[in-house]
GROMACS .gro file of C-alpha atoms in nm:
model
  312
    1MET     CA    1  10.065  14.063   7.333
    2THR     CA    2   9.959  13.701   7.264
    3ILE     CA    3   9.692  13.487   7.498
    4GLU     CA    4   9.968  13.247   7.549
    5GLU     CA    5  10.220  13.517   7.697
    6GLN     CA    6   9.931  13.736   7.885
    7PHE     CA    7   9.874  13.392   8.017
    8GLN     CA    8  10.240  13.338   8.130
    9HIS     CA    9  10.205  13.741   8.246
   10LYS     CA   10   9.979  13.707   8.496
   11ILE     CA   11  10.173  13.413   8.610
   12GLU     CA   12  10.475  13.563   8.658
   13GLU     CA   13  10.271  13.845   8.834
   14GLU     CA   14  10.088  13.632   9.078
   15ILE     CA   15   9.797  13.656   9.014
   16LYS     CA   16   9.578  13.378   9.063
   17ILE     CA   17   9.445  13.182   8.739
   18GLU     CA   18   9.035  13.129   8.814
   19PRO     CA   19   8.809  12.880   8.676
   20LYS     CA   20   8.656  13.088   8.387
   21ASP     CA   21   9.040  13.217   8.258
   22TRP     CA   22   9.201  13.137   7.958
   23MET     CA   23   9.455  12.865   7.978
   24PRO     CA   24   9.674  12.622   7.794
   25ASP     CA   25   9.501  12.283   7.720
   26LYS     CA   26   9.855  12.173   7.910
   27TYR     CA   27   9.840  12.390   8.175
   28ARG     CA   28   9.470  12.233   8.256
   29GLN     CA   29   9.543  11.866   8.236
   30THR     CA   30   9.815  11.930   8.488
   31LEU     CA   31   9.639  12.077   8.705
   32ILE     CA   32   9.367  11.808   8.682
   33ARG     CA   33   9.665  11.519   8.654
   34GLN     CA   34   9.793  11.660   8.974
   35ILE     CA   35   9.503  11.734   9.226
   36SER     CA   36   9.281  11.430   9.157
   37GLN     CA   37   9.569  11.177   9.198
   38HIS     CA   38   9.634  11.421   9.529
   39ALA     CA   39   9.254  11.397   9.596
   40HIS     CA   40   9.278  11.008   9.503
   41SER     CA   41   9.561  11.031   9.812
   42GLU     CA   42   9.357  11.134  10.068
   43ILE     CA   43   9.080  10.879   9.968
   44VAL     CA   44   9.267  10.614   9.971
   45GLY     CA   45   9.497  10.681  10.255
   46MET     CA   46   9.214  10.690  10.511
   47LEU     CA   47   9.263  10.283  10.434
   48PRO     CA   48   9.601  10.188  10.636
   49GLU     CA   49   9.460  10.389  10.928
   50GLY     CA   50   9.138  10.269  10.924
   51ASN     CA   51   9.252   9.897  11.021
   52TRP     CA   52   9.325  10.052  11.389
   53ILE     CA   53   9.015  10.228  11.460
   54THR     CA   54   8.896   9.991  11.598
   55ARG     CA   55   9.209   9.851  11.752
   56ALA     CA   56   9.332  10.196  11.898
   57PRO     CA   57   9.442  10.074  12.293
   58SER     CA   58   9.211  10.349  12.437
   59LEU     CA   59   8.867  10.499  12.382
   60LYS     CA   60   9.092  10.875  12.329
   61ARG     CA   61   9.310  10.715  12.088
   62LYS     CA   62   9.015  10.565  11.888
   63ALA     CA   63   8.837  10.947  11.896
   64ILE     CA   64   9.133  11.109  11.733
   65LEU     CA   65   9.238  10.855  11.503
   66LEU     CA   66   8.861  10.879  11.374
   67ALA     CA   67   8.849  11.250  11.396
   68LYS     CA   68   9.173  11.210  11.160
   69VAL     CA   69   9.034  10.966  10.937
   70GLN     CA   70   8.733  11.197  10.886
   71ASP     CA   71   8.961  11.533  10.775
   72GLU     CA   72   9.101  11.314  10.525
   73ALA     CA   73   8.782  11.216  10.367
   74GLY     CA   74   8.734  11.604  10.401
   75HIS     CA   75   9.081  11.709  10.263
   76GLY     CA   76   8.958  11.467   9.922
   77LEU     CA   77   8.635  11.630   9.893
   78TYR     CA   78   8.724  11.964   9.867
   79LEU     CA   79   9.002  11.850   9.598
   80TYR     CA   80   8.791  11.687   9.373
   81SER     CA   81   8.589  12.041   9.393
   82ALA     CA   82   8.923  12.148   9.280
   83ALA     CA   83   8.956  11.977   8.993
   84GLU     CA   84   8.590  11.983   8.889
   85THR     CA   85   8.637  12.365   8.840
   86LEU     CA   86   8.887  12.243   8.566
   87GLY     CA   87   8.611  12.071   8.361
   88ILE     CA   88   8.591  11.671   8.451
   89SER     CA   89   8.330  11.507   8.652
   90ARG     CA   90   8.388  11.356   8.969
   91ASP     CA   91   8.227  11.018   8.814
   92GLU     CA   92   8.534  11.069   8.612
   93MET     CA   93   8.794  11.064   8.836
   94TYR     CA   94   8.694  10.788   9.053
   95HIS     CA   95   8.678  10.594   8.714
   96GLN     CA   96   8.988  10.667   8.681
   97LEU     CA   97   9.093  10.576   9.003
   98HIS     CA   98   8.940  10.267   8.955
   99THR     CA   99   9.055  10.121   8.648
  100GLY     CA  100   9.397  10.233   8.748
  101LYS     CA  101   9.443  10.537   8.456
  102ALA     CA  102   9.469  10.783   8.784
  103LYS     CA  103   9.761  10.750   9.066
  104TYR     CA  104   9.760  10.763   9.414
  105SER     CA  105  10.035  10.843   9.669
  106SER     CA  106  10.263  10.520   9.697
  107ILE     CA  107  10.323  10.575  10.029
  108PHE     CA  108   9.972  10.392  10.121
  109ASN     CA  109  10.045  10.093   9.956
  110TYR     CA  110  10.248   9.983  10.232
  111PRO     CA  111  10.018   9.797  10.530
  112THR     CA  112   9.990   9.988  10.902
  113LEU     CA  113  10.121   9.678  11.155
  114SER     CA  114  10.116   9.830  11.447
  115TRP     CA  115   9.959  10.099  11.671
  116ALA     CA  116  10.295  10.281  11.624
  117ASP     CA  117  10.257  10.258  11.260
  118ILE     CA  118   9.907  10.486  11.351
  119GLY     CA  119  10.189  10.806  11.514
  120ALA     CA  120  10.484  10.731  11.232
  121ILE     CA  121  10.235  10.824  10.973
  122GLY     CA  122  10.110  11.081  11.149
  123TRP     CA  123  10.468  11.213  11.203
  124LEU     CA  124  10.651  11.110  10.916
  125VAL     CA  125  10.361  11.046  10.609
  126ASP     CA  126  10.170  11.382  10.703
  127GLY     CA  127  10.521  11.546  10.781
  128ALA     CA  128  10.565  11.461  10.397
  129ALA     CA  129  10.261  11.596  10.281
  130ILE     CA  130  10.311  11.906  10.481
  131MET     CA  131  10.608  11.986  10.367
  132ASN     CA  132  10.479  11.921  10.001
  133GLN     CA  133  10.157  12.104  10.035
  134VAL     CA  134  10.245  12.451  10.194
  135PRO     CA  135  10.399  12.583   9.896
  136LEU     CA  136  10.072  12.436   9.728
  137CYS     CA  137   9.868  12.759   9.904
  138ARG     CA  138  10.071  13.007   9.661
  139THR     CA  139  10.023  12.769   9.329
  140SER     CA  140   9.885  12.953   9.083
  141TYR     CA  141   9.540  12.824   9.054
  142GLY     CA  142   9.326  12.959   9.289
  143PRO     CA  143   9.078  12.685   9.342
  144TYR     CA  144   9.357  12.442   9.419
  145ALA     CA  145   9.575  12.743   9.673
  146ARG     CA  146   9.223  12.839   9.853
  147ALA     CA  147   9.164  12.436   9.949
  148MET     CA  148   9.538  12.354  10.024
  149VAL     CA  149   9.478  12.624  10.275
  150ARG     CA  150   9.244  12.436  10.539
  151ILE     CA  151   9.404  12.143  10.408
  152CYS     CA  152   9.744  12.257  10.536
  153LYS     CA  153   9.587  12.349  10.919
  154GLU     CA  154   9.458  12.002  10.963
  155GLU     CA  155   9.757  11.850  10.849
  156SER     CA  156   9.964  12.004  11.106
  157PHE     CA  157   9.759  11.851  11.371
  158HIS     CA  158   9.783  11.492  11.222
  159GLN     CA  159  10.150  11.528  11.255
  160ARG     CA  160  10.204  11.650  11.588
  161GLN     CA  161   9.956  11.385  11.719
  162GLY     CA  162  10.182  11.123  11.526
  163PHE     CA  163  10.449  11.273  11.723
  164GLU     CA  164  10.269  11.219  12.037
  165ILE     CA  165  10.198  10.844  12.002
  166LEU     CA  166  10.592  10.809  11.893
  167LEU     CA  167  10.689  10.986  12.195
  168VAL     CA  168  10.474  10.832  12.431
  169LEU     CA  169  10.579  10.498  12.247
  170SER     CA  170  10.974  10.597  12.306
  171LYS     CA  171  10.945  10.630  12.669
  172GLY     CA  172  10.727  10.311  12.734
  173THR     CA  173  10.859   9.957  12.783
  174GLU     CA  174  11.081   9.832  12.586
  175ALA     CA  175  10.834   9.635  12.403
  176GLN     CA  176  10.707   9.983  12.301
  177LYS     CA  177  11.006  10.177  12.246
  178LYS     CA  178  11.053   9.871  11.946
  179ILE     CA  179  10.766   9.878  11.789
  180CYS     CA  180  10.825  10.272  11.764
  181GLN     CA  181  11.160  10.260  11.626
  182ASP     CA  182  11.076   9.943  11.379
  183ALA     CA  183  10.782  10.164  11.224
  184ILE     CA  184  11.014  10.403  11.166
  185ASN     CA  185  11.233  10.204  11.019
  186ARG     CA  186  10.950  10.077  10.807
  187TRP     CA  187  10.823  10.403  10.671
  188TRP     CA  188  11.084  10.597  10.654
  189TRP     CA  189  11.236  10.558  10.302
  190PRO     CA  190  10.907  10.576  10.105
  191CYS     CA  191  10.801  10.850  10.290
  192LEU     CA  192  11.100  10.983  10.101
  193MET     CA  193  11.014  10.827   9.785
  194MET     CA  194  10.642  11.022   9.844
  195PHE     CA  195  10.819  11.332   9.676
  196GLY     CA  196  10.853  11.178   9.371
  197PRO     CA  197  11.092  11.086   9.165
  198ALA     CA  198  11.447  11.240   9.118
  199ASP     CA  199  11.433  11.604   8.978
  200GLU     CA  200  11.612  11.504   8.641
  201GLN     CA  201  11.359  11.152   8.606
  202SER     CA  202  11.053  11.346   8.683
  203PRO     CA  203  10.884  11.433   8.319
  204HIS     CA  204  10.633  11.729   8.516
  205THR     CA  205  10.856  11.950   8.745
  206ALA     CA  206  10.977  12.179   8.533
  207GLN     CA  207  10.663  12.261   8.332
  208SER     CA  208  10.499  12.277   8.686
  209MET     CA  209  10.766  12.519   8.814
  210GLN     CA  210  10.715  12.781   8.537
  211TRP     CA  211  10.326  12.773   8.581
  212LYS     CA  212  10.396  12.811   8.979
  213ILE     CA  213  10.150  12.532   8.984
  214LYS     CA  214  10.505  12.405   9.193
  215ARG     CA  215  10.708  12.627   9.378
  216PHE     CA  216  10.958  12.332   9.487
  217SER     CA  217  11.154  12.114   9.284
  218ASN     CA  218  11.043  11.712   9.410
  219ASP     CA  219  11.440  11.672   9.541
  220GLU     CA  220  11.374  12.028   9.706
  221LEU     CA  221  11.172  11.976   9.878
  222ARG     CA  222  11.302  11.625  10.021
  223GLN     CA  223  11.610  11.742  10.128
  224LYS     CA  224  11.356  11.993  10.404
  225PHE     CA  225  11.212  11.720  10.533
  226VAL     CA  226  11.561  11.497  10.586
  227ASN     CA  227  11.656  11.777  10.746
  228MET     CA  228  11.290  11.802  10.936
  229ILE     CA  229  11.326  11.515  11.046
  230ALA     CA  230  11.675  11.431  11.128
  231GLU     CA  231  11.638  11.698  11.426
  232GLN     CA  232  11.309  11.539  11.550
  233VAL     CA  233  11.410  11.196  11.564
  234LYS     CA  234  11.631  11.318  11.832
  235VAL     CA  235  11.377  11.381  12.057
  236LEU     CA  236  11.213  11.050  12.061
  237ASN     CA  237  11.529  10.894  12.175
  238MET     CA  238  11.564  10.676  11.799
  239THR     CA  239  11.736  10.682  11.467
  240LEU     CA  240  11.678  10.668  11.120
  241PRO     CA  241  11.707  10.360  10.924
  242ASP     CA  242  12.030  10.562  10.717
  243PRO     CA  243  12.378  10.458  10.801
  244ASP     CA  244  12.475  10.732  10.551
  245LEU     CA  245  12.259  11.039  10.694
  246ARG     CA  246  12.480  11.307  10.840
  247TRP     CA  247  12.520  11.686  10.887
  248ASN     CA  248  12.709  11.804  10.620
  249GLU     CA  249  12.865  12.121  10.747
  250GLU     CA  250  12.940  12.326  10.432
  251ARG     CA  251  12.639  12.260  10.272
  252LYS     CA  252  12.438  12.331  10.619
  253GLN     CA  253  12.194  12.042  10.533
  254TYR     CA  254  12.195  11.630  10.649
  255ASP     CA  255  12.369  11.401  10.352
  256PHE     CA  256  12.154  11.126  10.315
  257GLY     CA  257  12.144  10.754  10.179
  258LYS     CA  258  12.053  10.609   9.824
  259ILE     CA  259  11.730  10.570   9.777
  260ASN     CA  260  11.535  10.284   9.592
  261TRP     CA  261  11.397  10.402   9.324
  262GLU     CA  262  11.370  10.044   9.148
  263GLU     CA  263  11.104   9.979   9.439
  264PHE     CA  264  10.987  10.315   9.437
  265TRP     CA  265  10.856  10.216   9.059
  266ASN     CA  266  10.779   9.850   9.117
  267VAL     CA  267  10.521  10.030   9.412
  268LEU     CA  268  10.351  10.271   9.153
  269SER     CA  269  10.302  10.042   8.871
  270GLY     CA  270  10.061   9.855   9.105
  271ASN     CA  271  10.326   9.611   9.264
  272GLY     CA  272  10.330   9.671   9.626
  273PRO     CA  273  10.232   9.548   9.921
  274CYS     CA  274   9.889   9.674   9.913
  275ASN     CA  275   9.818   9.777   9.595
  276LYS     CA  276   9.540   9.553   9.481
  277GLN     CA  277   9.397   9.562   9.820
  278ARG     CA  278   9.380   9.943   9.864
  279LEU     CA  279   9.219   9.901   9.472
  280ASP     CA  280   8.965   9.623   9.588
  281ALA     CA  281   8.893   9.848   9.856
  282ARG     CA  282   8.792  10.124   9.683
  283LYS     CA  283   8.604   9.988   9.386
  284LYS     CA  284   8.369   9.771   9.700
  285ALA     CA  285   8.320  10.153   9.831
  286TRP     CA  286   8.196  10.238   9.558
  287GLU     CA  287   7.960   9.944   9.446
  288GLU     CA  288   7.758   9.941   9.797
  289GLY     CA  289   7.741  10.265   9.785
  290ALA     CA  290   7.546  10.336   9.415
  291TRP     CA  291   7.219  10.289   9.605
  292VAL     CA  292   7.296  10.604   9.806
  293ARG     CA  293   7.378  10.760   9.494
  294GLU     CA  294   7.084  10.658   9.337
  295ALA     CA  295   6.895  10.787   9.570
  296ALA     CA  296   7.024  11.151   9.629
  297ALA     CA  297   6.990  11.175   9.292
  298ALA     CA  298   6.596  11.093   9.280
  299TYR     CA  299   6.570  11.312   9.534
  300ALA     CA  300   6.706  11.611   9.353
  301GLU     CA  301   6.508  11.497   9.059
  302LYS     CA  302   6.225  11.500   9.234
  303LYS     CA  303   6.245  11.840   9.452
  304ALA     CA  304   6.340  12.013   9.114
  305MET     CA  305   6.049  11.879   8.962
  306LYS     CA  306   5.808  12.032   9.270
  307ALA     CA  307   5.950  12.376   9.245
  308HIS     CA  308   5.909  12.356   8.870
  309THR     CA  309   5.605  12.304   8.864
  310GLN     CA  310   5.512  12.565   9.190
  311VAL     CA  311   5.654  12.779   8.935
  312ALA     CA  312   5.479  12.727   8.674
   0.00000   0.00000   0.00000
């Protein structure tokens, strides 16, 4: 049995691949691309919600939103750590993000125009993330799978928080009901795009599923998400902005309308409503944080020298 065959045998036997194990270069690069993109999405995803921290409608809402944004930062750090086990440095991943070489989820290039958007992000965006990420708890690469366990638990809580925001608005004044419906209308289609291109357009899905990096295809996850949200929206007494949405009794699933893939590829290529704003914010944070990194490095070096002197 060749080393490649031994590797695939471990995958098929559900044995986790660990950092020191042999792995094909393409497997390593696929994981670096996916995990770093995931990490970038968590960090950039703090920005649209951070936009409402100072304008939350109550102290309670502010505290909850602060905690959620802090969680997202933690998710990014877990994932950067997992990616580093594959031989890429965190600085290199940041550089790839800032230069546009690395991507992040297209959903985070849309603006948050009202408080209801914070609810829609929690319910829809985090709901889509959970649908995609729960199977990653069983992904074939050990450090990635273990990082996802805590992330999914926290994201599940975020989804419930978002739904509760919309539920309160849906039972409020006519103006509150209106912004609730408006937020759902604006976030629905971009959320369906979050799962990535249709299977026949995805260059990575087939190989990723063979290696069990992914457990379901983009279209399978998208369909599961539609089936879930189409039922939950009824509790809000709101509607999804899709005239073609209807239950298919024969297939036991919801049929839905065509996705505007031109918009998806346009946003992904850097031409979305907030692409430049999001990237500029990350670059600014990196530049303004340089003194902290330098101070931490100097302290670590001084501490190491002191320890070396004591040993000598």
